[in-house]
PDB file of C-alpha atoms in Angstrom:
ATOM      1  CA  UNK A   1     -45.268  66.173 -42.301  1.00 44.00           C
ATOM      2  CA  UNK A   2     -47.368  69.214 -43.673  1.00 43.00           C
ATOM      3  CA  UNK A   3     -46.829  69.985 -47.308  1.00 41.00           C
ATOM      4  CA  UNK A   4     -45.487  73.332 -46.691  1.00 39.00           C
ATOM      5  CA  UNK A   5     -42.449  71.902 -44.972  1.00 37.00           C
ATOM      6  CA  UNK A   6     -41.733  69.581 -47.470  1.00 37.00           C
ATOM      7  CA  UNK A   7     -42.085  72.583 -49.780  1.00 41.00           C
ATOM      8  CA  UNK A   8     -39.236  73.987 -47.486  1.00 40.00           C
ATOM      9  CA  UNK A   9     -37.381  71.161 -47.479  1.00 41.00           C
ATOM     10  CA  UNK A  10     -37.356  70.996 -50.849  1.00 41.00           C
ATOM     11  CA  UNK A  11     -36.370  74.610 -52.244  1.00 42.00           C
ATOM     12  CA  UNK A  12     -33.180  74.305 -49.352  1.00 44.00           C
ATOM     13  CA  UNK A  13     -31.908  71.101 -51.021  1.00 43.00           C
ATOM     14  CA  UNK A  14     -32.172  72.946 -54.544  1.00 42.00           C
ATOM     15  CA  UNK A  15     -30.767  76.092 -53.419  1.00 47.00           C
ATOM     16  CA  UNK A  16     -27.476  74.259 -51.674  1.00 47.00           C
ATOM     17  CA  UNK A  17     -27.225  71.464 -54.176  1.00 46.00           C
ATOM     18  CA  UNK A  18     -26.759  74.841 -56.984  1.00 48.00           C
ATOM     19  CA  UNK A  19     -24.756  76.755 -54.692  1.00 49.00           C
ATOM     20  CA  UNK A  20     -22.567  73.863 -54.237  1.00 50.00           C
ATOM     21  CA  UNK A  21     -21.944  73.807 -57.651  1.00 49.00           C
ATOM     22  CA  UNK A  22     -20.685  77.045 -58.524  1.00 58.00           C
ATOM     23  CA  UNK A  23     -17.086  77.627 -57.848  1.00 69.00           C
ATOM     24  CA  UNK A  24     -14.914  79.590 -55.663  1.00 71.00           C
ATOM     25  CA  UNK A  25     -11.298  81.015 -56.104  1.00 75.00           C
ATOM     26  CA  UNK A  26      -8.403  81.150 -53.974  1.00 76.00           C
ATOM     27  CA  UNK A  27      -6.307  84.546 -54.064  1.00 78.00           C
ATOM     28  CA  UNK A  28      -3.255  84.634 -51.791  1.00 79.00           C
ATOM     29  CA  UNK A  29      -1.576  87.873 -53.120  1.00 80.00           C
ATOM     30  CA  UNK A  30      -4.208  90.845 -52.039  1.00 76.00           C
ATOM     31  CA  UNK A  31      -2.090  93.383 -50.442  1.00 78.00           C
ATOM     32  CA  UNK A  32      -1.402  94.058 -46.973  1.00 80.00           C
ATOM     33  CA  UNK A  33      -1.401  90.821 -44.726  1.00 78.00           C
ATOM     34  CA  UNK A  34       1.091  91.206 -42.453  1.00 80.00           C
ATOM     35  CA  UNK A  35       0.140  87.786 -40.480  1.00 76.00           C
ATOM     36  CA  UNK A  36       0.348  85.756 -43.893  1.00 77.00           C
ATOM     37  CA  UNK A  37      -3.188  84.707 -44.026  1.00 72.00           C
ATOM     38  CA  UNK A  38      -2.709  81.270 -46.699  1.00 70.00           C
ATOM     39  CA  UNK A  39      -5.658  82.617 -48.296  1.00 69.00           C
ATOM     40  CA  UNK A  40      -8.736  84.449 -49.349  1.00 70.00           C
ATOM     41  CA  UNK A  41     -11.800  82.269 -50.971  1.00 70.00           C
ATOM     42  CA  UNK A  42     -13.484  84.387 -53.348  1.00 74.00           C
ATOM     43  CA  UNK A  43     -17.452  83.139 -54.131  1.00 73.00           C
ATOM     44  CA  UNK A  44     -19.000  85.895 -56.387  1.00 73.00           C
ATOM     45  CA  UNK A  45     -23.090  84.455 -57.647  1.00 74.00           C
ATOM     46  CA  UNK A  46     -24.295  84.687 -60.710  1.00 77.00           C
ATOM     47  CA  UNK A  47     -26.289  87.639 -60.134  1.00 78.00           C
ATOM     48  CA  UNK A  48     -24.448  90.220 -58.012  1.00 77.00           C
ATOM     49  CA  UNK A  49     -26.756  93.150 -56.993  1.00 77.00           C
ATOM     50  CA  UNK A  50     -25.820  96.755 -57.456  1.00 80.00           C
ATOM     51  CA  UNK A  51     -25.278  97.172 -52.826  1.00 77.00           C
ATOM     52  CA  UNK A  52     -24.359  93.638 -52.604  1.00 74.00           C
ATOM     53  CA  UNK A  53     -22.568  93.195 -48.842  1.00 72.00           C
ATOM     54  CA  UNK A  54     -19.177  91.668 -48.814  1.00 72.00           C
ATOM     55  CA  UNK A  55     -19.092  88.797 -46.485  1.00 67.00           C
ATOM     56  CA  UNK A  56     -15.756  88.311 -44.802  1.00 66.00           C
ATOM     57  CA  UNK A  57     -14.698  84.895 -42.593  1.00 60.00           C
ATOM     58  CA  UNK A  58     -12.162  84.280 -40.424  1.00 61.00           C
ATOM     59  CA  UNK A  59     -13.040  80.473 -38.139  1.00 57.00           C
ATOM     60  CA  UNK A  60     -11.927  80.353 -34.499  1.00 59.00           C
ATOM     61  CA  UNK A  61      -8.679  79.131 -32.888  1.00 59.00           C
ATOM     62  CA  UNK A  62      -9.334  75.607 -31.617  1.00 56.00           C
ATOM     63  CA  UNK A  63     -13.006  73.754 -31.629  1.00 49.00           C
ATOM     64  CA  UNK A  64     -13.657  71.481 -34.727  1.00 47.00           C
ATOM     65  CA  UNK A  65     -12.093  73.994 -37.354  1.00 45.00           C
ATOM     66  CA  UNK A  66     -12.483  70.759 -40.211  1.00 50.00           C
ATOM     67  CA  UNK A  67     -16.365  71.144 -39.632  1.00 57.00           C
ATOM     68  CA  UNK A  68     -16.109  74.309 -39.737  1.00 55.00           C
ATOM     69  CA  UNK A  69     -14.480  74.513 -43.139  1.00 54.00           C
ATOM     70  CA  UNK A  70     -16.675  71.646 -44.228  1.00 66.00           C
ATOM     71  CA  UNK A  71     -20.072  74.324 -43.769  1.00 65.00           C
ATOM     72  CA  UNK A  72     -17.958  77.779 -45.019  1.00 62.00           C
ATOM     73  CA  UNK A  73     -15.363  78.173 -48.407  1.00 57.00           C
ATOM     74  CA  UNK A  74     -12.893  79.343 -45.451  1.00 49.00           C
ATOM     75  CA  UNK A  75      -9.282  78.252 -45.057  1.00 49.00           C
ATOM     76  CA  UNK A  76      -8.084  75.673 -42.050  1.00 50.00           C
ATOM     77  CA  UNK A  77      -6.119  77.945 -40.421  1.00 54.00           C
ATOM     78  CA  UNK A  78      -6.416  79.056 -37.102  1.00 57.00           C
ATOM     79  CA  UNK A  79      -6.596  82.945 -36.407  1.00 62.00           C
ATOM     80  CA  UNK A  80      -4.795  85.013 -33.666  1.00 68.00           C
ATOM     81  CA  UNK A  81      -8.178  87.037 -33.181  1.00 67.00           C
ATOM     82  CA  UNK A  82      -6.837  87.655 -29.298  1.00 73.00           C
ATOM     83  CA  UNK A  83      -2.940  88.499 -30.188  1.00 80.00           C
ATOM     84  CA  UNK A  84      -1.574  92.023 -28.836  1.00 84.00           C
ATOM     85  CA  UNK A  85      -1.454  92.270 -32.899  1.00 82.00           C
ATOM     86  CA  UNK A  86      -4.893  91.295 -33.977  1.00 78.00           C
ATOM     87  CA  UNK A  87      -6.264  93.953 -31.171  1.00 80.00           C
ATOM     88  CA  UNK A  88      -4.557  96.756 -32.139  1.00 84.00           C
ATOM     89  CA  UNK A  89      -5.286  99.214 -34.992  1.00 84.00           C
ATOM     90  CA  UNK A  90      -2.535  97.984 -37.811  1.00 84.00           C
ATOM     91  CA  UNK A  91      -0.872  95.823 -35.661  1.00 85.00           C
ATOM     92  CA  UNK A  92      -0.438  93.339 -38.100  1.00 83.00           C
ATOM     93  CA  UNK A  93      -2.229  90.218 -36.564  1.00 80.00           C
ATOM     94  CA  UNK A  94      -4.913  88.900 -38.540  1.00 76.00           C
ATOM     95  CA  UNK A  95      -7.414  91.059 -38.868  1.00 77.00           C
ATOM     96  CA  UNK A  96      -5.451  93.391 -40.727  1.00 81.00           C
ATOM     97  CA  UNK A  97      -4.916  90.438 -43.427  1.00 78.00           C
ATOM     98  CA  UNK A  98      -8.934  90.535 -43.400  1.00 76.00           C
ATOM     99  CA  UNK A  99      -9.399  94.633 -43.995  1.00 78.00           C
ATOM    100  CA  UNK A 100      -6.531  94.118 -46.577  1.00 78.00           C
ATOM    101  CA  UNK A 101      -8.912  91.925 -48.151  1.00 76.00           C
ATOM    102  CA  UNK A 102     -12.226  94.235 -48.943  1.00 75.00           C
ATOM    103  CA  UNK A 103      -9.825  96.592 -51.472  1.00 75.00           C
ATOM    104  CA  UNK A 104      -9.140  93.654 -53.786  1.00 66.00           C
ATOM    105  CA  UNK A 105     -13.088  92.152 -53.352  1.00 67.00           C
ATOM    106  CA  UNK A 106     -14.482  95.836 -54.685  1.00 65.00           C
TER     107      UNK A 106
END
């Protein structure tokens, strides 16, 4: 295998093995979530830059949502992402919870 690879290889393992280290929070009281999303995992690094994006989740209905969880800090919950609710403009589903989230992540 060509040294740069294992280069590679190598800064990926460090960079999960310290990411996996730091620690999340759970917040379940952010404001409006009509659906009663269980709850919002909040990661913030060590260095946060000035325009930092804000990185919302929400896994699929159905699939493998354990593996799912397994790769992401997200809840194991299934989402209504195709409800009457979730596809209107404040209907309440979901995705409403999710907006309701960026307020209390600012």
């Amino acid at each position: 295998m060509p040294s740069s690879v294992l280069r590679l290889l190598g800064a990926a393992d460090l960079l999960s093995s310290t990411a996996k280290r730091r620690q999340t929070q759970s917040v379940s009281n952010w404001g409006d979530n009509p659906s009663g999303l269980s709850a919002m995992i909040v990661y913030i690094p060590n260095k946060v830059a000035e325009m930092t994006a804000i990185i919302r989740g929400l896994h699929p209905c159905g699939g493998t949502g354990q593996m799912y969880q397994s790769m992401t800090p997200l809840p194991p919950t299934p989402s209504d992402w195709a409800s009457n609710k979730s596809l209107a403009h404040n209907g309440g589903g979901d995705f409403q919870g999710l907006v309701g989230m960026v307020p209390g992540a600012v």
